[in-house]
mmCIF file of C-alpha atoms in Angstrom:
data_model
loop_
_atom_site.group_PDB
_atom_site.id
_atom_site.type_symbol
_atom_site.label_atom_id
_atom_site.label_comp_id
_atom_site.label_asym_id
_atom_site.label_seq_id
_atom_site.Cartn_x
_atom_site.Cartn_y
_atom_site.Cartn_z
ATOM 1 C CA MET A 1 166.471 -222.393 31.494
ATOM 2 C CA ASN A 2 168.525 -225.596 31.335
ATOM 3 C CA LEU A 3 166.528 -226.753 28.292
ATOM 4 C CA ASP A 4 169.358 -228.525 26.502
ATOM 5 C CA SER A 5 170.670 -230.635 29.368
ATOM 6 C CA ALA A 6 169.828 -234.319 29.790
ATOM 7 C CA LEU A 7 166.451 -234.952 31.389
ATOM 8 C CA THR A 8 166.712 -236.630 34.762
ATOM 9 C CA PRO A 9 164.249 -239.344 35.863
ATOM 10 C CA VAL A 10 161.512 -237.945 38.071
ATOM 11 C CA ALA A 11 158.056 -238.698 39.439
ATOM 12 C CA ALA A 12 155.652 -235.855 40.138
ATOM 13 C CA ARG A 13 152.127 -235.261 41.385
ATOM 14 C CA TYR A 14 150.134 -232.386 39.889
ATOM 15 C CA ALA A 15 146.793 -230.765 40.634
ATOM 16 C CA VAL A 16 145.131 -229.959 37.316
ATOM 17 C CA THR A 17 142.234 -227.503 37.305
ATOM 18 C CA VAL A 18 140.009 -227.015 34.257
ATOM 19 C CA VAL A 19 138.199 -223.658 34.243
ATOM 20 C CA PRO A 20 135.358 -223.215 31.689
ATOM 21 C CA PRO A 21 135.175 -219.896 29.848
ATOM 22 C CA PRO A 22 133.139 -217.135 31.568
ATOM 23 C CA SER A 23 130.568 -217.217 28.766
ATOM 24 C CA ALA A 24 129.877 -220.952 29.091
ATOM 25 C CA LYS A 25 126.118 -221.467 29.057
ATOM 26 C CA THR A 26 126.346 -224.531 31.274
ATOM 27 C CA HIS A 27 127.863 -222.486 34.124
ATOM 28 C CA GLU A 28 130.190 -225.349 34.955
ATOM 29 C CA LYS A 29 132.340 -224.968 38.019
ATOM 30 C CA PRO A 30 136.109 -225.496 37.809
ATOM 31 C CA LYS A 31 137.107 -229.131 38.203
ATOM 32 C CA THR A 32 140.376 -230.232 39.779
ATOM 33 C CA HIS A 33 142.039 -233.585 39.092
ATOM 34 C CA THR A 34 145.187 -235.282 40.338
ATOM 35 C CA TRP A 35 147.715 -236.449 37.750
ATOM 36 C CA TYR A 36 150.792 -238.589 38.396
ATOM 37 C CA PHE A 37 153.721 -238.067 36.033
ATOM 38 C CA TYR A 38 156.674 -240.411 35.508
ATOM 39 C CA ARG A 39 159.666 -239.552 33.332
ATOM 40 C CA ASP A 40 162.700 -241.569 32.372
ATOM 41 C CA ALA A 41 164.832 -241.847 29.247
ATOM 42 C CA GLN A 42 162.623 -244.357 27.438
ATOM 43 C CA ARG A 43 159.165 -243.805 28.942
ATOM 44 C CA ILE A 44 156.826 -240.941 29.783
ATOM 45 C CA ALA A 45 153.714 -241.909 31.748
ATOM 46 C CA LEU A 46 150.780 -239.736 32.754
ATOM 47 C CA LEU A 47 148.240 -241.331 35.097
ATOM 48 C CA LYS A 48 144.973 -239.393 35.117
ATOM 49 C CA GLY A 49 142.814 -241.670 37.257
ATOM 50 C CA ASN A 50 140.590 -243.708 34.943
ATOM 51 C CA VAL A 51 142.890 -243.303 31.934
ATOM 52 C CA ASP A 52 146.668 -243.625 31.675
ATOM 53 C CA GLU A 53 148.766 -242.325 28.776
ATOM 54 C CA ILE A 54 152.149 -244.001 28.339
ATOM 55 C CA TRP A 55 154.713 -243.129 25.685
ATOM 56 C CA TYR A 56 157.705 -245.312 24.862
ATOM 57 C CA ARG A 57 160.898 -244.539 22.930
ATOM 58 C CA ASP A 58 163.241 -247.329 21.808
ATOM 59 C CA GLY A 59 166.963 -247.260 21.006
ATOM 60 C CA GLN A 60 166.233 -246.161 17.425
ATOM 61 C CA GLN A 61 164.164 -243.205 18.696
ATOM 62 C CA ARG A 62 160.954 -244.837 17.504
ATOM 63 C CA ILE A 63 157.979 -243.764 19.588
ATOM 64 C CA SER A 64 154.871 -245.778 20.462
ATOM 65 C CA PHE A 65 151.910 -245.105 22.721
ATOM 66 C CA GLU A 66 149.511 -246.901 25.061
ATOM 67 C CA ARG A 67 146.191 -245.607 26.313
ATOM 68 C CA VAL A 68 144.958 -247.539 29.350
ATOM 69 C CA PHE A 69 141.248 -247.616 30.250
ATOM 70 C CA HIS A 70 141.015 -248.891 33.806
ATOM 71 C CA GLU A 71 137.212 -248.989 34.009
ATOM 72 C CA ASP A 72 137.141 -251.301 30.976
ATOM 73 C CA GLU A 73 140.375 -253.140 31.828
ATOM 74 C CA ARG A 74 141.646 -252.590 28.287
ATOM 75 C CA VAL A 75 144.809 -251.142 26.753
ATOM 76 C CA VAL A 76 144.889 -249.594 23.274
ATOM 77 C CA ASP A 77 148.277 -249.866 21.536
ATOM 78 C CA TYR A 78 149.463 -247.290 18.994
ATOM 79 C CA SER A 79 152.566 -248.543 17.188
ATOM 80 C CA THR A 80 155.132 -246.249 15.609
ATOM 81 C CA GLY A 81 153.606 -247.055 12.230
ATOM 82 C CA GLU A 82 150.066 -246.301 13.370
ATOM 83 C CA LEU A 83 151.119 -242.928 14.819
ATOM 84 C CA GLN A 84 152.730 -242.147 11.462
ATOM 85 C CA THR A 85 149.559 -243.210 9.648
ATOM 86 C CA LEU A 86 147.567 -240.832 11.843
ATOM 87 C CA ARG A 87 150.219 -238.139 11.167
ATOM 88 C CA VAL A 88 150.788 -237.651 14.876
ATOM 89 C CA ILE A 89 153.827 -235.445 15.459
ATOM 90 C CA VAL A 90 155.418 -236.398 18.766
ATOM 91 C CA HIS A 91 157.749 -234.003 20.583
ATOM 92 C CA TRP A 92 159.507 -236.051 23.251
ATOM 93 C CA ALA A 93 160.801 -232.903 24.961
ATOM 94 C CA GLU A 94 157.253 -231.552 25.260
ATOM 95 C CA LEU A 95 155.943 -234.852 26.637
ATOM 96 C CA SER A 96 158.786 -234.771 29.147
ATOM 97 C CA SER A 97 157.918 -231.365 30.597
ATOM 98 C CA PHE A 98 154.298 -230.438 29.609
ATOM 99 C CA VAL A 99 155.575 -227.522 27.499
ATOM 100 C CA HIS A 100 157.598 -227.422 24.292
ATOM 101 C CA PRO A 101 161.069 -225.862 24.646
ATOM 102 C CA ASP A 102 160.260 -223.549 21.718
ATOM 103 C CA GLU A 103 157.234 -222.256 23.634
ATOM 104 C CA LEU A 104 159.379 -221.522 26.679
ATOM 105 C CA ARG A 105 161.873 -219.634 24.553
ATOM 106 C CA GLN A 106 159.087 -217.370 23.269
ATOM 107 C CA LEU A 107 158.024 -216.326 26.749
ATOM 108 C CA LYS A 108 159.196 -213.230 28.572
ATOM 109 C CA LEU A 109 161.174 -213.687 31.777
ATOM 110 C CA ASN A 110 159.338 -211.599 34.360
ATOM 111 C CA SER A 111 161.362 -212.486 37.439
ATOM 112 C CA LYS A 112 163.724 -215.019 38.958
ATOM 113 C CA HIS A 113 163.797 -216.322 42.523
ATOM 114 C CA GLY A 114 166.211 -218.550 44.380
ATOM 115 C CA ALA A 115 169.516 -220.005 43.232
ATOM 116 C CA GLY A 116 170.953 -223.380 42.273
ATOM 117 C CA ASP A 117 168.438 -226.221 42.472
ATOM 118 C CA ALA A 118 165.937 -223.838 44.097
ATOM 119 C CA THR A 119 165.834 -221.483 41.092
ATOM 120 C CA LEU A 120 162.318 -220.574 39.958
ATOM 121 C CA LEU A 121 161.678 -218.560 36.789
ATOM 122 C CA HIS A 122 158.411 -216.672 36.217
ATOM 123 C CA LEU A 123 157.602 -216.528 32.486
ATOM 124 C CA SER A 124 154.591 -215.388 30.490
ATOM 125 C CA GLY A 125 153.488 -214.442 26.997
ATOM 126 C CA VAL A 126 151.288 -215.326 24.039
ATOM 127 C CA VAL A 127 152.189 -218.405 22.001
ATOM 128 C CA GLY A 128 150.024 -219.021 18.955
ATOM 129 C CA GLN A 129 146.398 -218.726 20.079
ATOM 130 C CA GLU A 130 147.126 -219.220 23.771
ATOM 131 C CA ARG A 131 148.132 -217.050 26.675
ATOM 132 C CA LEU A 132 150.733 -218.948 28.636
ATOM 133 C CA ALA A 133 152.132 -218.395 32.138
ATOM 134 C CA VAL A 134 154.830 -220.711 33.490
ATOM 135 C CA ASP A 135 156.702 -220.880 36.777
ATOM 136 C CA TRP A 136 159.660 -222.979 35.631
ATOM 137 C CA LEU A 137 161.999 -225.142 37.708
ATOM 138 C CA PRO A 138 165.252 -225.493 35.709
ATOM 139 C CA ALA A 139 166.634 -228.124 38.098
ATOM 140 C CA LEU A 140 163.697 -230.485 37.422
ATOM 141 C CA GLN A 141 162.946 -229.180 33.912
ATOM 142 C CA LEU A 142 159.303 -229.140 34.900
ATOM 143 C CA PRO A 143 156.771 -226.409 35.593
ATOM 144 C CA LYS A 144 155.985 -225.569 39.187
ATOM 145 C CA ARG A 145 152.845 -223.967 37.779
ATOM 146 C CA ILE A 146 151.560 -223.583 34.261
ATOM 147 C CA THR A 147 148.383 -221.916 33.000
ATOM 148 C CA ARG A 148 147.124 -222.090 29.425
ATOM 149 C CA GLN A 149 144.188 -219.907 28.355
ATOM 150 C CA ASP A 150 142.653 -219.758 24.895
ATOM 151 C CA LYS A 151 140.755 -216.893 23.282
ATOM 152 C CA SER A 152 137.409 -218.087 24.664
ATOM 153 C CA GLY A 153 138.725 -217.890 28.223
ATOM 154 C CA PHE A 154 138.926 -221.675 28.649
ATOM 155 C CA LYS A 155 141.764 -222.261 31.074
ATOM 156 C CA VAL A 156 143.821 -225.244 32.227
ATOM 157 C CA ARG A 157 146.022 -224.742 35.271
ATOM 158 C CA MET A 158 148.586 -227.240 36.578
ATOM 159 C CA GLU A 159 150.381 -227.005 39.900
ATOM 160 C CA LEU A 160 153.181 -229.258 41.103
ATOM 161 C CA LEU A 161 152.296 -230.669 44.520
ATOM 162 C CA GLU A 162 155.227 -233.014 45.024
ATOM 163 C CA SER A 163 158.175 -234.496 43.151
ATOM 164 C CA ALA A 164 160.418 -237.391 44.072
ATOM 165 C CA GLU A 165 162.805 -240.020 42.712
ATOM 166 C CA PRO A 166 161.908 -242.723 43.286
ATOM 167 C CA ALA A 167 158.173 -242.193 43.675
ATOM 168 C CA PRO A 168 156.541 -242.696 47.073
ATOM 169 C CA HIS A 169 155.181 -246.231 47.547
ATOM 170 C CA ALA A 170 151.618 -244.962 47.906
ATOM 171 C CA TRP A 171 151.561 -243.532 44.375
ATOM 172 C CA PRO A 172 149.978 -245.530 41.518
ATOM 173 C CA ARG A 173 152.588 -247.027 39.179
ATOM 174 C CA PRO A 174 152.451 -247.243 35.382
ATOM 175 C CA GLY A 175 151.514 -250.736 34.276
ATOM 176 C CA ALA A 176 150.866 -252.082 37.777
ATOM 177 C CA LYS A 177 147.085 -252.398 37.420
ATOM 178 C CA SER A 178 147.023 -253.056 33.679
ATOM 179 C CA ALA A 179 149.400 -256.033 33.545
ATOM 180 C CA ASP A 180 146.519 -258.451 32.841
ATOM 181 C CA TYR A 181 144.320 -256.145 30.736
ATOM 182 C CA LEU A 182 143.295 -257.104 27.210
ATOM 183 C CA HIS A 183 145.218 -255.212 24.493
ATOM 184 C CA LEU A 184 143.688 -253.748 21.332
ATOM 185 C CA ASP A 185 145.650 -252.542 18.308
ATOM 186 C CA ALA A 186 144.609 -249.059 17.157
ATOM 187 C CA ALA A 187 145.302 -250.162 13.586
ATOM 188 C CA ASP A 188 142.261 -252.484 13.866
ATOM 189 C CA PHE A 189 139.780 -249.755 14.801
ATOM 190 C CA GLY A 190 138.131 -249.829 11.385
ATOM 191 C CA ASP A 191 136.778 -253.314 12.021
ATOM 192 C CA MET A 192 135.735 -252.650 15.608
ATOM 193 C CA SER A 193 133.520 -249.564 15.538
ATOM 194 C CA TYR A 194 131.002 -251.435 17.706
ATOM 195 C CA ASP A 195 133.457 -251.687 20.613
ATOM 196 C CA PRO A 196 132.871 -249.081 23.357
ATOM 197 C CA VAL A 197 136.617 -248.850 24.135
ATOM 198 C CA VAL A 198 137.346 -248.188 20.473
ATOM 199 C CA ARG A 199 134.755 -245.415 20.517
ATOM 200 C CA LYS A 200 136.276 -243.903 23.653
ATOM 201 C CA SER A 201 139.774 -243.998 22.233
ATOM 202 C CA GLU A 202 138.682 -242.601 18.878
ATOM 203 C CA ALA A 203 136.856 -239.766 20.658
ATOM 204 C CA LEU A 204 140.079 -238.888 22.506
ATOM 205 C CA ASP A 205 141.979 -239.074 19.200
ATOM 206 C CA VAL A 206 139.508 -236.626 17.649
ATOM 207 C CA ARG A 207 139.921 -234.242 20.582
ATOM 208 C CA LEU A 208 143.694 -234.340 20.070
ATOM 209 C CA GLY A 209 143.323 -233.741 16.325
ATOM 210 C CA TRP A 210 144.677 -237.174 15.418
ATOM 211 C CA ARG A 211 141.671 -238.242 13.334
ATOM 212 C CA ALA A 212 138.406 -236.880 11.991
ATOM 213 C CA ALA A 213 135.130 -237.523 13.818
ATOM 214 C CA HIS A 214 133.003 -240.450 12.664
ATOM 215 C CA ALA A 215 129.244 -240.706 12.498
ATOM 216 C CA HIS A 216 128.997 -242.887 15.597
ATOM 217 C CA GLU A 217 130.682 -240.161 17.659
#
């Protein structure tokens, strides 16, 4: 699956569809979003519309993180030390391809199509508590399609719409809009519980399992 080769720089546009479980009382309809993904050796950026997530890796393999809130024109900085304090385990390979290499290795190869750079592998299986289906592009080391479904039936489906290097000029670029935004340090959250951006970022941290929920959430 080409998992151990060097990752090449790439920009990609994905359609991401969130499908509520069949038993959901709210009867929500599936929602589809557009994500822009940028990968190079020292930065992984995921632009989700109102919120950007940008990971950095320096020459000593230290990893830091920025969460950009465009509606508020604010950037929250998570230093290497703060991520360690929160006990966040970062897998650069997973950030680089939306799926951990160990997960891919656990999946069954159902079929293979194409050859060379056009090779497409169809994989599926159960990993932990999730059912996972991946159409994998070894040449890009990215999924063409990936579907994750938990036991409740909640499903997230991603589909690659376009990839390029460099990115088309019309695509949003990491850091372009946020160059003049005010920065907040995540290490200072304890003194800023009144700040709506702090509350938003903490809520996202809780969802990711980085910190416990607080009373104001």
